[in-house]
Amino acid sequence: MAQRSPTMKGLHGAPVLAAVGILFLMLGVAFVRSGSQFRRRPDRVGWRRAEGVIVGYRPGPWTGPATEQERLLFPVVRYVLPDGSEREFVNPTTVDTGLYRTGITRPILVNPADPSQAELASSRAVRASLHWGHVVLGGVFCMGGAAMLAVAVLLLALAR
């Protein structure tokens, strides 16, 4: 039975480490790319602040594993235009239903060029935090993956 040389003992871990490093790099890139979708939405520059009343919630898709599924809720907000007519919109992001209870008034942003376009004023902050959260998490995964790849290459180089 042939014995391995002492330098070959740890070599079998290098390919596994390299594979995990590549996986982390791919996850990091995916997080950064998915975070960029939150930046692509318009910044609502020039939109006017107004007040809107939360009148209910529209259920979104079911999320989570089959045993613990929950449904996202998107607030339905009613507001009054300067001409006195009422409009409603479904906010594009979910909110904490404890803070945004039905019947309370919240600040909204309304597009003066098309008053049918509106959203809760907090939605912009939510998008920004989601963007930066994804970018930071993606960066951490990329750095971790690069470090694992570097260690794997070093192990392979030392084994020669």
mmCIF file of C-alpha atoms in Angstrom:
data_model
loop_
_atom_site.group_PDB
_atom_site.id
_atom_site.type_symbol
_atom_site.label_atom_id
_atom_site.label_comp_id
_atom_site.label_asym_id
_atom_site.label_seq_id
_atom_site.Cartn_x
_atom_site.Cartn_y
_atom_site.Cartn_z
ATOM 1 C CA MET A 1 0.000 0.000 0.000
ATOM 2 C CA ALA A 2 1.484 3.322 -1.053
ATOM 3 C CA GLN A 3 1.672 6.039 1.517
ATOM 4 C CA ARG A 4 0.937 9.635 0.723
ATOM 5 C CA SER A 5 3.674 12.155 1.124
ATOM 6 C CA PRO A 6 3.172 14.617 4.011
ATOM 7 C CA THR A 7 2.529 17.476 1.570
ATOM 8 C CA MET A 8 -0.333 15.584 -0.106
ATOM 9 C CA LYS A 9 -2.383 15.010 3.081
ATOM 10 C CA GLY A 10 -4.164 18.371 3.011
ATOM 11 C CA LEU A 11 -4.448 18.558 -0.758
ATOM 12 C CA HIS A 12 -7.881 16.927 -0.995
ATOM 13 C CA GLY A 13 -9.381 19.958 0.800
ATOM 14 C CA ALA A 14 -8.117 22.461 -1.783
ATOM 15 C CA PRO A 15 -10.625 21.569 -4.548
ATOM 16 C CA VAL A 16 -13.491 21.681 -2.046
ATOM 17 C CA LEU A 17 -12.293 25.058 -0.779
ATOM 18 C CA ALA A 18 -11.994 26.312 -4.365
ATOM 19 C CA ALA A 19 -15.522 25.103 -5.175
ATOM 20 C CA VAL A 20 -16.966 26.821 -2.096
ATOM 21 C CA GLY A 21 -15.004 29.960 -2.991
ATOM 22 C CA ILE A 22 -16.460 29.970 -6.500
ATOM 23 C CA LEU A 23 -19.949 29.452 -5.047
ATOM 24 C CA PHE A 24 -19.441 32.421 -2.693
ATOM 25 C CA LEU A 25 -18.215 34.578 -5.583
ATOM 26 C CA MET A 26 -21.280 33.665 -7.640
ATOM 27 C CA LEU A 27 -23.598 34.431 -4.709
ATOM 28 C CA GLY A 28 -21.835 37.756 -4.159
ATOM 29 C CA VAL A 29 -22.259 38.789 -7.777
ATOM 30 C CA ALA A 30 -25.925 37.714 -7.667
ATOM 31 C CA PHE A 31 -26.547 39.825 -4.545
ATOM 32 C CA VAL A 32 -24.918 42.898 -6.096
ATOM 33 C CA ARG A 33 -26.878 42.450 -9.340
ATOM 34 C CA SER A 34 -30.191 41.959 -7.519
ATOM 35 C CA GLY A 35 -29.470 45.036 -5.396
ATOM 36 C CA SER A 36 -29.050 47.128 -8.514
ATOM 37 C CA GLN A 37 -32.713 46.549 -9.440
ATOM 38 C CA PHE A 38 -33.692 48.758 -6.498
ATOM 39 C CA ARG A 39 -31.569 51.600 -7.906
ATOM 40 C CA ARG A 40 -33.085 51.371 -11.390
ATOM 41 C CA ARG A 41 -36.423 52.665 -10.217
ATOM 42 C CA PRO A 42 -36.817 56.416 -10.653
ATOM 43 C CA ASP A 43 -35.842 58.616 -7.710
ATOM 44 C CA ARG A 44 -39.127 60.544 -7.842
ATOM 45 C CA VAL A 45 -37.268 63.853 -8.232
ATOM 46 C CA GLY A 46 -39.791 66.657 -8.561
ATOM 47 C CA TRP A 47 -42.655 64.653 -7.104
ATOM 48 C CA ARG A 48 -44.730 66.608 -4.575
ATOM 49 C CA ARG A 49 -45.349 65.568 -1.004
ATOM 50 C CA ALA A 50 -48.939 65.058 0.061
ATOM 51 C CA GLU A 51 -50.901 63.084 2.636
ATOM 52 C CA GLY A 52 -52.575 59.751 2.001
ATOM 53 C CA VAL A 53 -54.747 57.490 4.147
ATOM 54 C CA ILE A 54 -54.097 53.768 4.267
ATOM 55 C CA VAL A 55 -57.454 52.188 3.424
ATOM 56 C CA GLY A 56 -56.446 48.539 3.300
ATOM 57 C CA TYR A 57 -53.945 46.010 2.042
ATOM 58 C CA ARG A 58 -53.637 44.010 -1.158
ATOM 59 C CA PRO A 59 -52.139 40.553 -0.678
ATOM 60 C CA GLY A 60 -49.057 39.701 -2.689
ATOM 61 C CA PRO A 61 -47.568 36.293 -3.457
ATOM 62 C CA TRP A 62 -47.063 33.621 -0.824
ATOM 63 C CA THR A 63 -43.479 33.437 0.447
ATOM 64 C CA GLY A 64 -41.453 31.065 2.583
ATOM 65 C CA PRO A 65 -41.291 27.283 2.830
ATOM 66 C CA ALA A 66 -44.522 25.323 2.396
ATOM 67 C CA THR A 67 -44.886 24.704 6.135
ATOM 68 C CA GLU A 68 -44.407 28.346 7.131
ATOM 69 C CA GLN A 69 -45.836 30.325 4.249
ATOM 70 C CA GLU A 70 -46.837 33.913 4.741
ATOM 71 C CA ARG A 71 -48.311 36.456 2.419
ATOM 72 C CA LEU A 72 -46.790 39.856 1.750
ATOM 73 C CA LEU A 73 -49.201 42.765 2.140
ATOM 74 C CA PHE A 74 -48.997 45.912 0.023
ATOM 75 C CA PRO A 75 -50.822 48.970 1.411
ATOM 76 C CA VAL A 76 -53.637 50.565 -0.570
ATOM 77 C CA VAL A 77 -53.500 54.348 -0.082
ATOM 78 C CA ARG A 78 -56.189 56.916 -0.891
ATOM 79 C CA TYR A 79 -55.348 60.581 -1.461
ATOM 80 C CA VAL A 80 -57.098 63.720 -2.678
ATOM 81 C CA LEU A 81 -55.893 65.686 -5.699
ATOM 82 C CA PRO A 82 -55.908 69.515 -5.693
ATOM 83 C CA ASP A 83 -59.101 69.457 -7.809
ATOM 84 C CA GLY A 84 -60.866 67.487 -5.047
ATOM 85 C CA SER A 85 -60.971 64.119 -6.815
ATOM 86 C CA GLU A 86 -59.821 61.029 -4.930
ATOM 87 C CA ARG A 87 -57.274 58.512 -6.166
ATOM 88 C CA GLU A 88 -55.981 55.208 -4.812
ATOM 89 C CA PHE A 89 -52.770 53.323 -5.399
ATOM 90 C CA VAL A 90 -51.153 50.119 -4.242
ATOM 91 C CA ASN A 91 -47.703 50.857 -2.849
ATOM 92 C CA PRO A 92 -44.889 49.029 -4.718
ATOM 93 C CA THR A 93 -43.173 47.886 -1.498
ATOM 94 C CA THR A 94 -44.514 46.120 1.567
ATOM 95 C CA VAL A 95 -44.593 47.871 4.932
ATOM 96 C CA ASP A 96 -44.862 46.970 8.605
ATOM 97 C CA THR A 97 -48.613 46.620 9.158
ATOM 98 C CA GLY A 98 -48.155 47.597 12.809
ATOM 99 C CA LEU A 99 -46.718 50.992 11.874
ATOM 100 C CA TYR A 100 -48.945 51.485 8.836
ATOM 101 C CA ARG A 101 -52.358 50.547 10.221
ATOM 102 C CA THR A 102 -55.535 51.000 8.214
ATOM 103 C CA GLY A 103 -56.984 54.474 8.720
ATOM 104 C CA ILE A 104 -53.767 56.340 9.521
ATOM 105 C CA THR A 105 -52.418 59.194 7.423
ATOM 106 C CA ARG A 106 -48.918 58.866 5.971
ATOM 107 C CA PRO A 107 -46.809 61.149 3.755
ATOM 108 C CA ILE A 108 -46.828 60.217 0.074
ATOM 109 C CA LEU A 109 -45.104 61.423 -3.093
ATOM 110 C CA VAL A 110 -47.263 62.327 -6.103
ATOM 111 C CA ASN A 111 -46.064 62.851 -9.672
ATOM 112 C CA PRO A 112 -47.279 66.357 -10.659
ATOM 113 C CA ALA A 113 -47.119 65.431 -14.363
ATOM 114 C CA ASP A 114 -49.359 62.382 -13.773
ATOM 115 C CA PRO A 115 -51.192 62.515 -10.412
ATOM 116 C CA SER A 116 -52.275 58.882 -10.811
ATOM 117 C CA GLN A 117 -48.661 57.931 -10.028
ATOM 118 C CA ALA A 118 -47.928 57.989 -6.300
ATOM 119 C CA GLU A 119 -46.218 56.002 -3.562
ATOM 120 C CA LEU A 120 -45.561 56.205 0.156
ATOM 121 C CA ALA A 121 -42.703 58.611 0.875
ATOM 122 C CA SER A 122 -40.910 55.897 2.857
ATOM 123 C CA SER A 123 -40.683 53.623 -0.207
ATOM 124 C CA ARG A 124 -37.625 55.483 -1.503
ATOM 125 C CA ALA A 125 -35.767 54.916 1.774
ATOM 126 C CA VAL A 126 -36.756 51.246 1.713
ATOM 127 C CA ARG A 127 -35.388 50.861 -1.836
ATOM 128 C CA ALA A 128 -32.140 52.597 -0.882
ATOM 129 C CA SER A 129 -31.619 50.383 2.168
ATOM 130 C CA LEU A 130 -32.391 47.250 0.135
ATOM 131 C CA HIS A 131 -29.920 48.370 -2.532
ATOM 132 C CA TRP A 132 -27.075 49.015 -0.104
ATOM 133 C CA GLY A 133 -27.868 45.907 1.943
ATOM 134 C CA HIS A 134 -27.550 43.750 -1.166
ATOM 135 C CA VAL A 135 -24.361 45.514 -2.271
ATOM 136 C CA VAL A 136 -22.678 45.124 1.135
ATOM 137 C CA LEU A 137 -23.743 41.490 1.507
ATOM 138 C CA GLY A 138 -22.617 40.777 -2.055
ATOM 139 C CA GLY A 139 -19.258 42.399 -1.346
ATOM 140 C CA VAL A 140 -18.774 40.277 1.769
ATOM 141 C CA PHE A 141 -19.575 37.097 -0.174
ATOM 142 C CA CYS A 142 -17.206 38.133 -2.997
ATOM 143 C CA MET A 143 -14.352 38.861 -0.583
ATOM 144 C CA GLY A 144 -14.938 35.583 1.252
ATOM 145 C CA GLY A 145 -15.018 33.668 -2.021
ATOM 146 C CA ALA A 146 -11.853 35.361 -3.271
ATOM 147 C CA ALA A 147 -10.088 34.564 0.016
ATOM 148 C CA MET A 148 -11.123 30.894 -0.216
ATOM 149 C CA LEU A 149 -9.882 30.697 -3.797
ATOM 150 C CA ALA A 150 -6.580 32.300 -2.804
ATOM 151 C CA VAL A 151 -6.091 29.787 0.021
ATOM 152 C CA ALA A 152 -6.963 26.899 -2.323
ATOM 153 C CA VAL A 153 -4.428 28.104 -4.902
ATOM 154 C CA LEU A 154 -1.826 28.524 -2.154
ATOM 155 C CA LEU A 155 -2.468 24.978 -0.897
ATOM 156 C CA LEU A 156 -2.117 23.606 -4.412
ATOM 157 C CA ALA A 157 1.091 25.581 -4.985
ATOM 158 C CA LEU A 158 2.604 24.374 -1.691
ATOM 159 C CA ALA A 159 1.718 20.768 -2.499
ATOM 160 C CA ARG A 160 3.927 20.766 -5.613
#
